[in-house]
PDB file of C-alpha atoms in Angstrom:
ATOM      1  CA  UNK T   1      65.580  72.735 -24.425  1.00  0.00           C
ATOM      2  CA  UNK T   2      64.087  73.479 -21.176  1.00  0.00           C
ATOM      3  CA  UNK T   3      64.649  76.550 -18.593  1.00  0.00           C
ATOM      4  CA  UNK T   4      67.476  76.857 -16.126  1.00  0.00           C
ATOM      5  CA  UNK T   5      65.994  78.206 -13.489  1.00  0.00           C
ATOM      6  CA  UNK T   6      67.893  79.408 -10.134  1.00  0.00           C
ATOM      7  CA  UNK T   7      65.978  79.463  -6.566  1.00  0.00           C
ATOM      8  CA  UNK T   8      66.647  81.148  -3.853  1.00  0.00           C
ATOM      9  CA  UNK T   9      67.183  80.687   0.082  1.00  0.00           C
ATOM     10  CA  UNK T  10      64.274  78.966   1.420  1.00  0.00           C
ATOM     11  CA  UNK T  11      64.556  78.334   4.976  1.00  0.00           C
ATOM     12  CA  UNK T  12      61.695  75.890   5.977  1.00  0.00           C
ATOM     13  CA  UNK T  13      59.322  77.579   3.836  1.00  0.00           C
ATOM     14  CA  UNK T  14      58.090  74.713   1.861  1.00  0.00           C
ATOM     15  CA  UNK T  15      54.593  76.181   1.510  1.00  0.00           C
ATOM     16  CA  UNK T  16      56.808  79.146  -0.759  1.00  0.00           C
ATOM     17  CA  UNK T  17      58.743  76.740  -2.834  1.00  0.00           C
ATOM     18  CA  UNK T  18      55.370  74.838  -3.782  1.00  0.00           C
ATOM     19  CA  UNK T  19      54.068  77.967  -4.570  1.00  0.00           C
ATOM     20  CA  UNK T  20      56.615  79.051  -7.098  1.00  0.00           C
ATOM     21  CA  UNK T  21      57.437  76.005  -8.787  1.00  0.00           C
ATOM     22  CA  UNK T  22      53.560  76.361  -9.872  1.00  0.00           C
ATOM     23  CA  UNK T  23      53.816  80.159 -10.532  1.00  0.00           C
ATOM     24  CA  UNK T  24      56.373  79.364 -12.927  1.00  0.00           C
ATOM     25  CA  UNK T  25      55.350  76.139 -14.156  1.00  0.00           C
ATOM     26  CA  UNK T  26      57.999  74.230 -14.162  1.00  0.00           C
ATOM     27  CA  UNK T  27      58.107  71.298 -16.032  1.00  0.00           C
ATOM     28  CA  UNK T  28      60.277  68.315 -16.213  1.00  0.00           C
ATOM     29  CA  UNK T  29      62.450  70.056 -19.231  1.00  0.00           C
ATOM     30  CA  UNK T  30      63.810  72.241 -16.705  1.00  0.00           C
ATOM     31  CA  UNK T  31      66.692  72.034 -14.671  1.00  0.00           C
ATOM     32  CA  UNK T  32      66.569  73.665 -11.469  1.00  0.00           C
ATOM     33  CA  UNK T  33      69.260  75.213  -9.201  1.00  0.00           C
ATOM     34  CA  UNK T  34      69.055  75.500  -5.731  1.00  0.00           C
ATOM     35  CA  UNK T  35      71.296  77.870  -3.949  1.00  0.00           C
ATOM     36  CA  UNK T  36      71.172  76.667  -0.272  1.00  0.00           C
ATOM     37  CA  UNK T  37      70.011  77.114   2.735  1.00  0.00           C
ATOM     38  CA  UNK T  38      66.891  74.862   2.530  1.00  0.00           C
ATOM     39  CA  UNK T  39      66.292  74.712   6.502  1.00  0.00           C
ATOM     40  CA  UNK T  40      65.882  76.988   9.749  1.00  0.00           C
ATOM     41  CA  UNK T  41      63.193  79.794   9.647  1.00  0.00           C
ATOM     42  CA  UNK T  42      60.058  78.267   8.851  1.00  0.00           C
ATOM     43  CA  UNK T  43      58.401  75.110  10.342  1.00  0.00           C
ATOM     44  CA  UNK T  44      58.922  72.860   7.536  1.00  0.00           C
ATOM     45  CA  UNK T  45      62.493  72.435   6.975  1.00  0.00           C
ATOM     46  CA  UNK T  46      62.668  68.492   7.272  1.00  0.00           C
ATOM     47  CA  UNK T  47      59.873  68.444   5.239  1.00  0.00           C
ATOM     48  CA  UNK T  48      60.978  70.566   2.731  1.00  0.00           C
ATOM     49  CA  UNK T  49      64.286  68.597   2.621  1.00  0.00           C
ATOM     50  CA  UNK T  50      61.903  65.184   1.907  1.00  0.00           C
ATOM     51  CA  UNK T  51      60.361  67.169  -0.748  1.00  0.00           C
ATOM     52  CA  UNK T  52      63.779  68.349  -2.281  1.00  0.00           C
ATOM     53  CA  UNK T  53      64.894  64.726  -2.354  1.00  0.00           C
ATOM     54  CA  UNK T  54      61.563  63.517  -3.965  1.00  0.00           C
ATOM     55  CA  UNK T  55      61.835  66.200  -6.310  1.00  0.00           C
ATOM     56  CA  UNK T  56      65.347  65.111  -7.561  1.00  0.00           C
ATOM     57  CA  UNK T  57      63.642  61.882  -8.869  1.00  0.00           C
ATOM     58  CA  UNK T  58      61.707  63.427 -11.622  1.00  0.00           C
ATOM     59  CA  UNK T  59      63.348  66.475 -12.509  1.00  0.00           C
ATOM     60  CA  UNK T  60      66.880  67.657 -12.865  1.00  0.00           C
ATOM     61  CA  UNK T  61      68.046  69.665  -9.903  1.00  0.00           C
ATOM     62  CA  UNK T  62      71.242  70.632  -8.441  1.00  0.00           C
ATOM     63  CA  UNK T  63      71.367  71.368  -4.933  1.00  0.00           C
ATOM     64  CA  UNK T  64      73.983  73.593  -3.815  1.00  0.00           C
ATOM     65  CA  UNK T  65      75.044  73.790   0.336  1.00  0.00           C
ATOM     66  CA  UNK T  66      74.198  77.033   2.456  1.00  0.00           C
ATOM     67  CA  UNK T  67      75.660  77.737   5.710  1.00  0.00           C
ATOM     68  CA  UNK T  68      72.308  76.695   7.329  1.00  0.00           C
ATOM     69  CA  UNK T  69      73.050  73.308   5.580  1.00  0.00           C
ATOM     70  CA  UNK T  70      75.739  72.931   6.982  1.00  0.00           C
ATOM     71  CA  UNK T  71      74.808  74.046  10.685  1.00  0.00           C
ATOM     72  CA  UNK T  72      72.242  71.375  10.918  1.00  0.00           C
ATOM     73  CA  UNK T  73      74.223  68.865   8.931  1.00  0.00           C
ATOM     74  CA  UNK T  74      76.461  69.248  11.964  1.00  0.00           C
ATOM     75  CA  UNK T  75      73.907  69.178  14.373  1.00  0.00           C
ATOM     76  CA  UNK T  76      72.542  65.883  12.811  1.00  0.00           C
ATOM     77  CA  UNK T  77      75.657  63.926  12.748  1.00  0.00           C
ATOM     78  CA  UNK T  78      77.210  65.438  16.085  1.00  0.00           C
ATOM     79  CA  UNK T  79      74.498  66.436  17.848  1.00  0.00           C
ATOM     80  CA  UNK T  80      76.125  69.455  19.120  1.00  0.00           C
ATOM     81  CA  UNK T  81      74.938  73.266  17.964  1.00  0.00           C
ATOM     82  CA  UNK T  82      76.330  76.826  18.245  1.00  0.00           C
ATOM     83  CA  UNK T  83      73.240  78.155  20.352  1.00  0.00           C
ATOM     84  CA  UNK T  84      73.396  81.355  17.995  1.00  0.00           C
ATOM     85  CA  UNK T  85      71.679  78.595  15.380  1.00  0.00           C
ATOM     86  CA  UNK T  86      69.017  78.311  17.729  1.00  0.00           C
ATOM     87  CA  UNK T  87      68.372  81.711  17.803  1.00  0.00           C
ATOM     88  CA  UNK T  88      68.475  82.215  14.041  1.00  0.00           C
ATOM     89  CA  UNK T  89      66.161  79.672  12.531  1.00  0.00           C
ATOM     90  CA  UNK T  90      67.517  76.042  14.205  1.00  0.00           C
ATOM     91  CA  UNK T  91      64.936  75.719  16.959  1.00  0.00           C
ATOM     92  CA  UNK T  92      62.001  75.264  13.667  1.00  0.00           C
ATOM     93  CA  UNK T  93      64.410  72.805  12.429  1.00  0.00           C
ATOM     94  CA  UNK T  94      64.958  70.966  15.469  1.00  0.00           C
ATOM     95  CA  UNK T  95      61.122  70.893  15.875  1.00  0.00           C
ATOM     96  CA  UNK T  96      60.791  69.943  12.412  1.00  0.00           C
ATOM     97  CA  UNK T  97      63.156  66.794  12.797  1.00  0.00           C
ATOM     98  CA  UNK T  98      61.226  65.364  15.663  1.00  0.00           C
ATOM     99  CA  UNK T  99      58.755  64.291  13.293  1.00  0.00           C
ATOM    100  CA  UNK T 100      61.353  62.311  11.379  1.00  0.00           C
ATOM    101  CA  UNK T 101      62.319  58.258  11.600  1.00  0.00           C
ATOM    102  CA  UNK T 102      65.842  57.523  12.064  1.00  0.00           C
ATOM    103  CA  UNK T 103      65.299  55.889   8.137  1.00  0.00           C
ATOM    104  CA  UNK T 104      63.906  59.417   7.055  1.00  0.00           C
ATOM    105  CA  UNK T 105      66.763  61.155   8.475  1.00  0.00           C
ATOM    106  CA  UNK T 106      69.400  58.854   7.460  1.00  0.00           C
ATOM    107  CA  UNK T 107      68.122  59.199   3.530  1.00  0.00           C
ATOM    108  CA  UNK T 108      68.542  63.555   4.616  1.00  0.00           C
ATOM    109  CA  UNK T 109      72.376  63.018   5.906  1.00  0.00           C
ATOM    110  CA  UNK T 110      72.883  61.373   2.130  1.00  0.00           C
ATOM    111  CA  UNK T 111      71.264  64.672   1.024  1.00  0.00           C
ATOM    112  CA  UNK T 112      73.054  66.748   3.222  1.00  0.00           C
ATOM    113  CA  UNK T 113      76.329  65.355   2.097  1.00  0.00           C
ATOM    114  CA  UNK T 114      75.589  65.009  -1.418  1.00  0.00           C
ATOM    115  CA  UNK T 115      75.510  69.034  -1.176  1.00  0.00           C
ATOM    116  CA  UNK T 116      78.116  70.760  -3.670  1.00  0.00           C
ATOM    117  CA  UNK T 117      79.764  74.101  -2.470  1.00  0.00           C
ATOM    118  CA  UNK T 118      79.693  75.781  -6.128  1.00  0.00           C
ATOM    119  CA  UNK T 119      78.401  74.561  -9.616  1.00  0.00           C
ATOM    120  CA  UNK T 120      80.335  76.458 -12.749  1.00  0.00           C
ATOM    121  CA  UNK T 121      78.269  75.814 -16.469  1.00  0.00           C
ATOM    122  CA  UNK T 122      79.059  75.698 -19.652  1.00  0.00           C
ATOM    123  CA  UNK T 123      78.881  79.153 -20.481  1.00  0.00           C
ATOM    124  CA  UNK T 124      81.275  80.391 -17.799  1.00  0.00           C
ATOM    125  CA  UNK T 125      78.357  81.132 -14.842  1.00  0.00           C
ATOM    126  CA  UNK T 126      78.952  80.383 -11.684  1.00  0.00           C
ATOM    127  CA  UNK T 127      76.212  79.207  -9.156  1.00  0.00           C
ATOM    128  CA  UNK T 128      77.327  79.318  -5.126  1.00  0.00           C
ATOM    129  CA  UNK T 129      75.841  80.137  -1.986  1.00  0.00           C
ATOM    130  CA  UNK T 130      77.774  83.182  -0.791  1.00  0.00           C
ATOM    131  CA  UNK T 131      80.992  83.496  -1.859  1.00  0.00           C
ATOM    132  CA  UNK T 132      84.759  83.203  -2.467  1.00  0.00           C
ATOM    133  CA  UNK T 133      87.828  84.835  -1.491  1.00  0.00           C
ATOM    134  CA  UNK T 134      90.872  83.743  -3.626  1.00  0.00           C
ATOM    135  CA  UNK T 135      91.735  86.176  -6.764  1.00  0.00           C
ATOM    136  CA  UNK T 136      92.183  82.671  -8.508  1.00  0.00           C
ATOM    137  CA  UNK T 137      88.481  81.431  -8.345  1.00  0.00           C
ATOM    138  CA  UNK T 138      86.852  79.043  -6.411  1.00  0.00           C
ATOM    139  CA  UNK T 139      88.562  76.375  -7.307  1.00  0.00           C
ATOM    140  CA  UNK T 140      92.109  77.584  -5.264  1.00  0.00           C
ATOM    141  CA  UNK T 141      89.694  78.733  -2.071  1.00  0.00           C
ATOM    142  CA  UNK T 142      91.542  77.432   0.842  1.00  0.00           C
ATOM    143  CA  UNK T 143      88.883  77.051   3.158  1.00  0.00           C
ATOM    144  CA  UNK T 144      85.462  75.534   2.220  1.00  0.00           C
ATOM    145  CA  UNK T 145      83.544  77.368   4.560  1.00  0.00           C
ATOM    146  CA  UNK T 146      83.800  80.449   2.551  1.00  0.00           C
ATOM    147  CA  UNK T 147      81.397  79.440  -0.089  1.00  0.00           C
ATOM    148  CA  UNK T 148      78.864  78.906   2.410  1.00  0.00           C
ATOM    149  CA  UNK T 149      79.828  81.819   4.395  1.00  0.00           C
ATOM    150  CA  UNK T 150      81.392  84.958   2.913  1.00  0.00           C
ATOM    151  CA  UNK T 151      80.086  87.898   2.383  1.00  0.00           C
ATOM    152  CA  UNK T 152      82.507  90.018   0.890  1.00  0.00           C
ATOM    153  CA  UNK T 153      82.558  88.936  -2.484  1.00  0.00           C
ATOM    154  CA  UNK T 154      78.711  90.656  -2.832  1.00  0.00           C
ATOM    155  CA  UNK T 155      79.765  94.124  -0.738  1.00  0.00           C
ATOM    156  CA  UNK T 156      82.651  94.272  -3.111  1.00  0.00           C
ATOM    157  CA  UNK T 157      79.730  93.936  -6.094  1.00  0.00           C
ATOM    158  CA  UNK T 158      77.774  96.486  -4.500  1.00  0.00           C
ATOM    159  CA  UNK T 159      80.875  98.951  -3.264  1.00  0.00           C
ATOM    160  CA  UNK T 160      82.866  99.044  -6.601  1.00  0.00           C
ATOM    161  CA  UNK T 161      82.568 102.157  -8.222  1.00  0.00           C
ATOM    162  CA  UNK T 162      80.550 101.999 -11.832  1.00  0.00           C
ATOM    163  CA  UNK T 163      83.316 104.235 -13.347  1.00  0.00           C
ATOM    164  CA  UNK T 164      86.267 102.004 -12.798  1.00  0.00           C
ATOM    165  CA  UNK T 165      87.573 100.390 -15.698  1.00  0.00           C
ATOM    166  CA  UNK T 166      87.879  96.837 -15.867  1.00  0.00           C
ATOM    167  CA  UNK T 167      92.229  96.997 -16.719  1.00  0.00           C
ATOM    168  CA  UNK T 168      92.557  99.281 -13.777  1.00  0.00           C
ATOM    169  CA  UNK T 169      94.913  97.151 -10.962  1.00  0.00           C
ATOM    170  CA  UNK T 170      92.332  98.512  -8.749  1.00  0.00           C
ATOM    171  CA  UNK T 171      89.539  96.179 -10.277  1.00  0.00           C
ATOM    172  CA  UNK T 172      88.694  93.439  -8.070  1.00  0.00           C
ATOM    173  CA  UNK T 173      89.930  89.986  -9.697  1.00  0.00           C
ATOM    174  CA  UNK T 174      87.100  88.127  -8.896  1.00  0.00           C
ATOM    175  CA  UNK T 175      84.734  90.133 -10.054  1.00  0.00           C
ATOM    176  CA  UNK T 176      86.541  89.160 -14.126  1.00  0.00           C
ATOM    177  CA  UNK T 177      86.113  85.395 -14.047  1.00  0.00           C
ATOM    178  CA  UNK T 178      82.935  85.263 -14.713  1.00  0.00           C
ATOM    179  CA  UNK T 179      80.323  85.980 -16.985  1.00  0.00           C
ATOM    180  CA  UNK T 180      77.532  86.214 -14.231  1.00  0.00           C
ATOM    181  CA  UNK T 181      77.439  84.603 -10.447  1.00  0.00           C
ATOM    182  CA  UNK T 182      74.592  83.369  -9.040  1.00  0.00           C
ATOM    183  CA  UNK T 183      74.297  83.914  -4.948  1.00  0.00           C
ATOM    184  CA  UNK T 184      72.220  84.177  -2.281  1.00  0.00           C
ATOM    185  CA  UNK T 185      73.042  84.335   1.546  1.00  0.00           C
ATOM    186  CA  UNK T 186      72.485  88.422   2.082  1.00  0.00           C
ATOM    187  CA  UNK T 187      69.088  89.356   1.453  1.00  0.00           C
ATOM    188  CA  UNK T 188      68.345  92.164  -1.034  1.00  0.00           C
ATOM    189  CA  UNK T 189      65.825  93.288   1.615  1.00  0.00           C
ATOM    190  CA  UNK T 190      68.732  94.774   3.900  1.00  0.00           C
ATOM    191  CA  UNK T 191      69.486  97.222   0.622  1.00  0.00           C
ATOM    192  CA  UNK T 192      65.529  98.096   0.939  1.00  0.00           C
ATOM    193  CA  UNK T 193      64.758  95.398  -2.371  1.00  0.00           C
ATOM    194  CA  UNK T 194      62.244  92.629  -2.616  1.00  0.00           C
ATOM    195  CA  UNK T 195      63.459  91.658  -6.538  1.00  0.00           C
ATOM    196  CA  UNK T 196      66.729  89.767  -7.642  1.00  0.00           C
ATOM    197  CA  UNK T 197      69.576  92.772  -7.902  1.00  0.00           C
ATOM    198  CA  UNK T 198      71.967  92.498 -10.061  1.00  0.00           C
ATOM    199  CA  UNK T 199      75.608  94.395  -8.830  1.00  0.00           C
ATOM    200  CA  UNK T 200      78.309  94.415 -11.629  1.00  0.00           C
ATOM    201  CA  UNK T 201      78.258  90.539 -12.684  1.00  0.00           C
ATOM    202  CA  UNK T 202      76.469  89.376  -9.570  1.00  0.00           C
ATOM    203  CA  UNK T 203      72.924  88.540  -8.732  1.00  0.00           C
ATOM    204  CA  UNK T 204      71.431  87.881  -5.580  1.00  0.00           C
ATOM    205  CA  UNK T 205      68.171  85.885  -5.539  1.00  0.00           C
ATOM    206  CA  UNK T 206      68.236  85.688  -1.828  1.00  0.00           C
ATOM    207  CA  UNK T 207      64.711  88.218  -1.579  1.00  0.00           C
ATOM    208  CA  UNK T 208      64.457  87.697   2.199  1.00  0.00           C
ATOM    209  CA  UNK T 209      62.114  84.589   2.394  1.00  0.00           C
ATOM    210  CA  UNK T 210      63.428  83.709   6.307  1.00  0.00           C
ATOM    211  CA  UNK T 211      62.135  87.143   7.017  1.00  0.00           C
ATOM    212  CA  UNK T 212      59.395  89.439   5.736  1.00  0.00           C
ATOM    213  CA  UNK T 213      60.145  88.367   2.274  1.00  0.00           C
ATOM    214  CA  UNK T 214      58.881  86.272  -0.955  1.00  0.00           C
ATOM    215  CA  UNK T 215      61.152  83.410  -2.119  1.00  0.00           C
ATOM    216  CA  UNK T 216      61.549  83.594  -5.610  1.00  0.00           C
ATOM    217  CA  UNK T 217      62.865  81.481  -8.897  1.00  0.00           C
ATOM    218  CA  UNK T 218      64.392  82.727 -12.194  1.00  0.00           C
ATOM    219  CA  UNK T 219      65.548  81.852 -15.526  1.00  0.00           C
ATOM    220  CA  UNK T 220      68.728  82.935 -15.944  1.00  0.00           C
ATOM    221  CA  UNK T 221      68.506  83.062 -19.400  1.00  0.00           C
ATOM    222  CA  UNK T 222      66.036  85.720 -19.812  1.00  0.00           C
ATOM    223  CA  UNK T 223      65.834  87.073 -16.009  1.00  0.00           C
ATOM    224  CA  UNK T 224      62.085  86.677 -16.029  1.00  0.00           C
ATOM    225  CA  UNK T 225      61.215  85.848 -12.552  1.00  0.00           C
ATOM    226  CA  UNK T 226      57.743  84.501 -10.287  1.00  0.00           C
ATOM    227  CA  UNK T 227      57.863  84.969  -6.506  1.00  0.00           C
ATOM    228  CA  UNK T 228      56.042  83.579  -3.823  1.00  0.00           C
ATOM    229  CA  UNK T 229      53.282  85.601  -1.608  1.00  0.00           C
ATOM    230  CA  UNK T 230      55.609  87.068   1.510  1.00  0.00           C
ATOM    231  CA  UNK T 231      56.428  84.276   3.081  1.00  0.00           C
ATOM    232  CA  UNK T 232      55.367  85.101   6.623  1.00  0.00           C
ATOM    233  CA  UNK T 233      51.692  85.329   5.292  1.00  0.00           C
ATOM    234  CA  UNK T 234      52.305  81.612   4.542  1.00  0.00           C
ATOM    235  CA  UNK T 235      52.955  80.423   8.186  1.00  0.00           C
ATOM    236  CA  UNK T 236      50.305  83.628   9.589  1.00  0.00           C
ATOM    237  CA  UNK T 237      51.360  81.814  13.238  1.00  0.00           C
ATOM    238  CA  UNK T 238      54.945  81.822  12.844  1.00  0.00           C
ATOM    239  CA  UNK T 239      57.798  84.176  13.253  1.00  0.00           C
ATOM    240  CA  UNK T 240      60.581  82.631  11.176  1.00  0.00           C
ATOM    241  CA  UNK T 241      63.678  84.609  11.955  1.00  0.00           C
ATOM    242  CA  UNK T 242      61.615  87.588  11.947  1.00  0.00           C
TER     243      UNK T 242
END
C-alpha cells in the first residue's frame, strides 16, 4: 500500500512542487492530493497546470479546485477578470498563458473543469480547499463557492476554546463530522508558522508558498512532512504576491 500524501497551495511555483515530490520520493504507489490553487503567484502557473495533467497519467492524483482555480477558469472561458486577481497573483498567470496554443489550453479548461470542490475517504477525512458553512456537511452547502472560498470554518478551528466539551450546544457542528479535514487557502504564515498546524480536527498545509513561504507535502497517515526551499528563493527575480 502506498502513501497518501496531501499538497499544498502552489501558486505557479512549479520549480517547488518538483522539488518536493523528489524530497519525498514519491513513487507511483502513492496517491497524491492536491488541495487547489495551482496558479497565480509564480511565473509558471500554465506550466505547472501541463505538468499536473501529465502527472495524472502515471500516478494517482486527485486534484481538488481553489478559488484561484476558479478565477482563471473564469478568465479563460469568459475572458473577463475582477482586476483585484490581477493584483493578487493573475497578471503571472496571464503571462504564463501567452505561451500556450489554443490545443494546450483547451486540454487545461478539461482540467479546470474536471476540478472537484471536496474529496471525503474511506476513513471519514475530508480533503477541501477552504471550507464549508452548513452544520450538515458539505454535502447540504448551498453555495459552491464556499469550498473554494470560506474562511470561517479554520478561525472557528483556531478560536474554539480547548476546554469546551464536545456535548456542549456551544460546540461548533462542523467541527464533529469528521475525523480530520484537510485545507489550505489561509496560510499558517499569517499565525507566524512555516509547518502544517493542526487546530482541533483541522490541518492547514497551506505554509505560504505564494509568499515568503515553502510549499510542502504530507502523509496523512503518519504526518511526516518534506518542504520545498522558500519559494521566493526559487524565482530570486520574482515577487509572487509578495
Amino acid at each position: 500500500m502506498g502513501r497518501i500524501l496531501v499538497i499544498g497551495d502552489m501558486h505557479g511555483a512549479l520549480n517547488a512542487l518538483q522539488q518536493i515530490l523528489k524530497r519525498a520520493k514519491v513513487t507511483q504507489d502513492d496517491t497524491l492530493l492536491f488541495l487547489g490553487d495551482y496558479v497565480d503567484g509564480w511565473s509558471h502557473s500554465a506550466e505547472l497546470v501541463s505538468f499536473l495533467i501529465q502527472l495524472n497519467t502515471s500516478h494517482n492524483c486527485i486534484f481538488i479546485k481553489g478559488n484561484h482555480d476558479d478565477l482563471c477558469y473564469t478568465w479563460l472561458t469568459k475572458k473577463t477578470y475582477n482586476p483585484d486577481w490581477v493584483e493578487h497573483g493573475g497578471q503571472a498567470t496571464i503571462d504564463s498563458y501567452a505561451k500556450l496554443s489554443q490545443e494546450e489550453i483547451d486540454i487545461h479548461l478539461d482540467f479546470y473543469k474536471n476540478l472537484i470542490n471536496y474529496h471525503v475517504d474511506n476513513h471519514n477525512r475530508l480533503f477541501l480547499h477552504a471550507g464549508f458553512t452548513s452544520i450538515h456537511g458539505p454535502h447540504r452547502e448551498y453555495f459552491d463557492e464556499s469550498f473554494y472560498w470560506d474562511r470561517t470554518l479554520w478561525e472557528t478551528a483556531l478560536a474554539i476554546d480547548p476546554t469546551l466539551k464536545k456535548n456542549s450546544p456551544k460546540y461548533p457542528k462542523r467541527l464533529l463530522l469528521f475525523d480530520e479535514i484537510y485545507i489550505g487557502h489561509t496560510p499558517v504564515t499569517r499565525i507566524n508558522k512555516t509547518a502544517p498546524v493542526q487546530a482541533n480536527c483541522i490541518w492547514n498545509i497551506d505554509t505560504g508558498a505564494a509568499f515568503k513561504g515553502a510549499l510542502t507535502i504530507m502523509d496523512i497517515n503518519t504526518k511526516k512532512f518534506w518542504q520545498s526551499d522558500p519559494v521566493y528563493q526559487l524565482y530570486p527575480d520574482e515577487n509572487g504576491r509578495n
